[in-house]
Amino acid sequence: MKTIMMNSIIVLASFLSMEFIAWFTHKYIMHGLLWILHKDHHKKESSGFFEHNDFFFLIFALPGIAGLFFGMQQGYNFLFWIGLGITLYGFAYFFVHDIFIHQRFKIFRNAELTYFKAIRRAHKVHHKHLGKQDGECFGMLWVPFKYFQSKNSNKLA
């Protein structure tokens, strides 16, 4: 029971820490050094399904895969559980960002939960900036409180 609890804490801590890592890399790397890969996500320059920005999926998947692999090799030690937390965050990010917000797959279009409306509002505010400067709302699952308020909901939701 103690091991299950500890492993669950490691998964949860890894998942939650990924929000900070996603915010940091989005703000300082994607809107900085690697803007060349991210800019087509803000300015649609290709007509295909994939964007250069999708390379970040591979970049961010590597630590999760490595944690799962090396953790399994060592008898499912803490690396496995860290890798699981990272991978679960990746699934959540894909679901929220690519499916729910950007509708890359046309499902969950009319989600009426306040939390999902707030996420969509914050992301629309982020995308109003087409360049790499002056951005805001770089996180994904943690949304500032002001986006939960319903004013301007018709413009942003």
PDB file of C-alpha atoms in Angstrom:
ATOM      1  CA  MET A   1       0.000   0.000   0.000  1.00  0.00           C
ATOM      2  CA  LYS A   2       2.862   2.361   0.842  1.00  0.00           C
ATOM      3  CA  THR A   3       4.472   1.701  -2.565  1.00  0.00           C
ATOM      4  CA  ILE A   4       1.208   2.373  -4.415  1.00  0.00           C
ATOM      5  CA  MET A   5       0.796   5.658  -2.554  1.00  0.00           C
ATOM      6  CA  MET A   6       4.386   6.740  -3.257  1.00  0.00           C
ATOM      7  CA  ASN A   7       4.144   5.827  -6.935  1.00  0.00           C
ATOM      8  CA  SER A   8       0.859   7.721  -7.220  1.00  0.00           C
ATOM      9  CA  ILE A   9       2.474  10.795  -5.628  1.00  0.00           C
ATOM     10  CA  ILE A  10       5.391  10.570  -8.087  1.00  0.00           C
ATOM     11  CA  VAL A  11       2.985  10.336 -11.063  1.00  0.00           C
ATOM     12  CA  LEU A  12       0.899  13.269  -9.788  1.00  0.00           C
ATOM     13  CA  ALA A  13       3.968  15.424  -9.017  1.00  0.00           C
ATOM     14  CA  SER A  14       5.425  14.672 -12.457  1.00  0.00           C
ATOM     15  CA  PHE A  15       2.119  15.500 -14.148  1.00  0.00           C
ATOM     16  CA  LEU A  16       1.745  18.779 -12.258  1.00  0.00           C
ATOM     17  CA  SER A  17       5.358  19.822 -12.797  1.00  0.00           C
ATOM     18  CA  MET A  18       4.871  19.369 -16.536  1.00  0.00           C
ATOM     19  CA  GLU A  19       2.512  22.362 -16.546  1.00  0.00           C
ATOM     20  CA  PHE A  20       5.361  24.585 -15.367  1.00  0.00           C
ATOM     21  CA  ILE A  21       7.749  22.974 -17.848  1.00  0.00           C
ATOM     22  CA  ALA A  22       5.206  23.453 -20.661  1.00  0.00           C
ATOM     23  CA  TRP A  23       4.718  27.121 -19.664  1.00  0.00           C
ATOM     24  CA  PHE A  24       8.472  27.751 -19.447  1.00  0.00           C
ATOM     25  CA  THR A  25       9.352  26.071 -22.737  1.00  0.00           C
ATOM     26  CA  HIS A  26       6.395  27.654 -24.521  1.00  0.00           C
ATOM     27  CA  LYS A  27       7.315  31.143 -23.343  1.00  0.00           C
ATOM     28  CA  TYR A  28      11.101  31.039 -23.551  1.00  0.00           C
ATOM     29  CA  ILE A  29      11.922  28.354 -26.114  1.00  0.00           C
ATOM     30  CA  MET A  30       8.968  28.117 -28.497  1.00  0.00           C
ATOM     31  CA  HIS A  31       8.553  31.903 -28.523  1.00  0.00           C
ATOM     32  CA  GLY A  32      12.329  32.307 -28.446  1.00  0.00           C
ATOM     33  CA  LEU A  33      15.102  30.152 -29.853  1.00  0.00           C
ATOM     34  CA  LEU A  34      12.785  27.659 -31.595  1.00  0.00           C
ATOM     35  CA  TRP A  35      10.213  30.152 -32.917  1.00  0.00           C
ATOM     36  CA  ILE A  36      11.074  28.838 -36.381  1.00  0.00           C
ATOM     37  CA  LEU A  37       9.210  25.625 -35.480  1.00  0.00           C
ATOM     38  CA  HIS A  38       6.385  27.283 -33.549  1.00  0.00           C
ATOM     39  CA  LYS A  39       5.466  30.249 -35.751  1.00  0.00           C
ATOM     40  CA  ASP A  40       3.336  28.225 -38.166  1.00  0.00           C
ATOM     41  CA  HIS A  41       1.090  27.453 -35.211  1.00  0.00           C
ATOM     42  CA  HIS A  42       0.305  31.170 -34.883  1.00  0.00           C
ATOM     43  CA  LYS A  43       0.386  32.079 -38.584  1.00  0.00           C
ATOM     44  CA  LYS A  44      -1.131  29.364 -40.718  1.00  0.00           C
ATOM     45  CA  GLU A  45       1.371  29.039 -43.549  1.00  0.00           C
ATOM     46  CA  SER A  46       0.732  25.444 -44.559  1.00  0.00           C
ATOM     47  CA  SER A  47      -2.420  23.844 -45.842  1.00  0.00           C
ATOM     48  CA  GLY A  48      -1.686  20.330 -44.579  1.00  0.00           C
ATOM     49  CA  PHE A  49      -2.748  18.595 -41.404  1.00  0.00           C
ATOM     50  CA  PHE A  50       0.695  18.770 -39.800  1.00  0.00           C
ATOM     51  CA  GLU A  51       2.615  21.869 -38.725  1.00  0.00           C
ATOM     52  CA  HIS A  52       6.296  22.369 -37.953  1.00  0.00           C
ATOM     53  CA  ASN A  53       5.043  22.949 -34.411  1.00  0.00           C
ATOM     54  CA  ASP A  54       4.166  19.240 -34.233  1.00  0.00           C
ATOM     55  CA  PHE A  55       7.874  18.448 -33.872  1.00  0.00           C
ATOM     56  CA  PHE A  56       7.498  19.603 -30.273  1.00  0.00           C
ATOM     57  CA  PHE A  57       5.306  16.543 -29.696  1.00  0.00           C
ATOM     58  CA  LEU A  58       8.314  14.369 -30.455  1.00  0.00           C
ATOM     59  CA  ILE A  59      10.679  16.533 -28.417  1.00  0.00           C
ATOM     60  CA  PHE A  60       8.410  16.445 -25.356  1.00  0.00           C
ATOM     61  CA  ALA A  61       7.622  12.738 -25.736  1.00  0.00           C
ATOM     62  CA  LEU A  62      11.276  11.691 -25.435  1.00  0.00           C
ATOM     63  CA  PRO A  63      11.668  12.234 -21.649  1.00  0.00           C
ATOM     64  CA  GLY A  64       8.431  10.337 -20.991  1.00  0.00           C
ATOM     65  CA  ILE A  65       9.470   7.443 -23.215  1.00  0.00           C
ATOM     66  CA  ALA A  66      12.949   7.384 -21.661  1.00  0.00           C
ATOM     67  CA  GLY A  67      11.480   7.355 -18.156  1.00  0.00           C
ATOM     68  CA  LEU A  68       9.106   4.529 -19.003  1.00  0.00           C
ATOM     69  CA  PHE A  69      11.815   2.494 -20.738  1.00  0.00           C
ATOM     70  CA  PHE A  70      14.612   2.887 -18.208  1.00  0.00           C
ATOM     71  CA  GLY A  71      12.184   2.586 -15.298  1.00  0.00           C
ATOM     72  CA  MET A  72      10.938  -0.754 -16.651  1.00  0.00           C
ATOM     73  CA  GLN A  73      14.541  -1.909 -17.116  1.00  0.00           C
ATOM     74  CA  GLN A  74      15.163  -1.218 -13.427  1.00  0.00           C
ATOM     75  CA  GLY A  75      12.128  -3.087 -12.088  1.00  0.00           C
ATOM     76  CA  TYR A  76       9.599  -0.263 -12.405  1.00  0.00           C
ATOM     77  CA  ASN A  77      11.556   2.149 -10.257  1.00  0.00           C
ATOM     78  CA  PHE A  78      10.766   5.874  -9.817  1.00  0.00           C
ATOM     79  CA  LEU A  79      11.835   6.661 -13.415  1.00  0.00           C
ATOM     80  CA  PHE A  80       8.913   4.636 -14.717  1.00  0.00           C
ATOM     81  CA  TRP A  81       6.441   6.593 -12.595  1.00  0.00           C
ATOM     82  CA  ILE A  82       7.974   9.924 -13.616  1.00  0.00           C
ATOM     83  CA  GLY A  83       7.742   8.821 -17.253  1.00  0.00           C
ATOM     84  CA  LEU A  84       4.106   7.852 -16.698  1.00  0.00           C
ATOM     85  CA  GLY A  85       3.300  11.295 -15.252  1.00  0.00           C
ATOM     86  CA  ILE A  86       4.995  12.997 -18.208  1.00  0.00           C
ATOM     87  CA  THR A  87       3.152  10.754 -20.678  1.00  0.00           C
ATOM     88  CA  LEU A  88      -0.224  11.361 -19.018  1.00  0.00           C
ATOM     89  CA  TYR A  89       0.412  15.101 -19.213  1.00  0.00           C
ATOM     90  CA  GLY A  90       1.215  14.657 -22.907  1.00  0.00           C
ATOM     91  CA  PHE A  91      -2.140  12.916 -23.453  1.00  0.00           C
ATOM     92  CA  ALA A  92      -3.943  15.684 -21.539  1.00  0.00           C
ATOM     93  CA  TYR A  93      -2.107  18.351 -23.533  1.00  0.00           C
ATOM     94  CA  PHE A  94      -2.969  16.638 -26.833  1.00  0.00           C
ATOM     95  CA  PHE A  95      -6.613  16.259 -25.824  1.00  0.00           C
ATOM     96  CA  VAL A  96      -7.007  19.854 -24.617  1.00  0.00           C
ATOM     97  CA  HIS A  97      -4.803  21.669 -27.144  1.00  0.00           C
ATOM     98  CA  ASP A  98      -5.127  19.738 -30.376  1.00  0.00           C
ATOM     99  CA  ILE A  99      -8.565  18.149 -30.059  1.00  0.00           C
ATOM    100  CA  PHE A 100     -10.568  20.534 -27.873  1.00  0.00           C
ATOM    101  CA  ILE A 101      -9.074  23.961 -28.633  1.00  0.00           C
ATOM    102  CA  HIS A 102      -7.781  23.702 -32.195  1.00  0.00           C
ATOM    103  CA  GLN A 103     -10.311  21.100 -33.335  1.00  0.00           C
ATOM    104  CA  ARG A 104      -7.796  19.069 -35.325  1.00  0.00           C
ATOM    105  CA  PHE A 105     -10.350  16.314 -34.882  1.00  0.00           C
ATOM    106  CA  LYS A 106     -13.906  17.607 -34.948  1.00  0.00           C
ATOM    107  CA  ILE A 107     -15.129  16.395 -31.572  1.00  0.00           C
ATOM    108  CA  PHE A 108     -15.949  18.126 -28.273  1.00  0.00           C
ATOM    109  CA  ARG A 109     -16.963  21.320 -30.058  1.00  0.00           C
ATOM    110  CA  ASN A 110     -19.685  22.364 -27.629  1.00  0.00           C
ATOM    111  CA  ALA A 111     -18.204  21.656 -24.202  1.00  0.00           C
ATOM    112  CA  GLU A 112     -20.019  23.954 -21.807  1.00  0.00           C
ATOM    113  CA  LEU A 113     -17.987  23.406 -18.631  1.00  0.00           C
ATOM    114  CA  THR A 114     -16.668  26.643 -17.138  1.00  0.00           C
ATOM    115  CA  TYR A 115     -13.140  25.226 -16.938  1.00  0.00           C
ATOM    116  CA  PHE A 116     -13.073  24.359 -20.654  1.00  0.00           C
ATOM    117  CA  LYS A 117     -14.467  27.761 -21.597  1.00  0.00           C
ATOM    118  CA  ALA A 118     -11.710  29.411 -19.530  1.00  0.00           C
ATOM    119  CA  ILE A 119      -9.023  27.323 -21.240  1.00  0.00           C
ATOM    120  CA  ARG A 120     -10.411  28.259 -24.651  1.00  0.00           C
ATOM    121  CA  ARG A 121     -10.548  31.979 -23.729  1.00  0.00           C
ATOM    122  CA  ALA A 122      -6.959  32.017 -22.457  1.00  0.00           C
ATOM    123  CA  HIS A 123      -5.716  30.227 -25.549  1.00  0.00           C
ATOM    124  CA  LYS A 124      -7.517  32.647 -27.852  1.00  0.00           C
ATOM    125  CA  VAL A 125      -5.835  35.512 -26.015  1.00  0.00           C
ATOM    126  CA  HIS A 126      -2.501  33.773 -26.566  1.00  0.00           C
ATOM    127  CA  HIS A 127      -3.159  33.388 -30.295  1.00  0.00           C
ATOM    128  CA  LYS A 128      -4.194  36.997 -30.837  1.00  0.00           C
ATOM    129  CA  HIS A 129      -0.448  37.714 -30.946  1.00  0.00           C
ATOM    130  CA  LEU A 130       0.853  36.529 -34.315  1.00  0.00           C
ATOM    131  CA  GLY A 131       4.514  37.254 -33.593  1.00  0.00           C
ATOM    132  CA  LYS A 132       6.825  35.791 -31.007  1.00  0.00           C
ATOM    133  CA  GLN A 133       6.764  38.960 -28.871  1.00  0.00           C
ATOM    134  CA  ASP A 134       4.071  40.277 -26.513  1.00  0.00           C
ATOM    135  CA  GLY A 135       2.549  36.870 -25.855  1.00  0.00           C
ATOM    136  CA  GLU A 136       0.520  35.925 -22.816  1.00  0.00           C
ATOM    137  CA  CYS A 137      -1.145  32.811 -21.381  1.00  0.00           C
ATOM    138  CA  PHE A 138       1.613  30.308 -22.136  1.00  0.00           C
ATOM    139  CA  GLY A 139       0.335  27.485 -19.926  1.00  0.00           C
ATOM    140  CA  MET A 140      -2.193  24.878 -20.897  1.00  0.00           C
ATOM    141  CA  LEU A 141      -4.102  23.332 -18.007  1.00  0.00           C
ATOM    142  CA  TRP A 142      -3.638  26.071 -15.390  1.00  0.00           C
ATOM    143  CA  VAL A 143      -5.600  29.149 -16.414  1.00  0.00           C
ATOM    144  CA  PRO A 144      -5.541  32.554 -14.675  1.00  0.00           C
ATOM    145  CA  PHE A 145      -8.733  33.243 -12.729  1.00  0.00           C
ATOM    146  CA  LYS A 146      -9.779  36.162 -14.939  1.00  0.00           C
ATOM    147  CA  TYR A 147     -10.593  33.724 -17.770  1.00  0.00           C
ATOM    148  CA  PHE A 148     -13.172  31.975 -15.612  1.00  0.00           C
ATOM    149  CA  GLN A 149     -15.231  35.147 -15.474  1.00  0.00           C
ATOM    150  CA  SER A 150     -18.011  35.274 -18.034  1.00  0.00           C
ATOM    151  CA  LYS A 151     -17.586  38.878 -19.226  1.00  0.00           C
ATOM    152  CA  ASN A 152     -16.635  39.037 -22.906  1.00  0.00           C
ATOM    153  CA  SER A 153     -17.527  35.365 -23.185  1.00  0.00           C
ATOM    154  CA  ASN A 154     -19.335  35.972 -26.449  1.00  0.00           C
ATOM    155  CA  LYS A 155     -16.192  37.499 -28.014  1.00  0.00           C
ATOM    156  CA  LEU A 156     -13.705  34.916 -26.762  1.00  0.00           C
ATOM    157  CA  ALA A 157     -15.561  31.648 -26.271  1.00  0.00           C
TER     158      ALA A 157
END
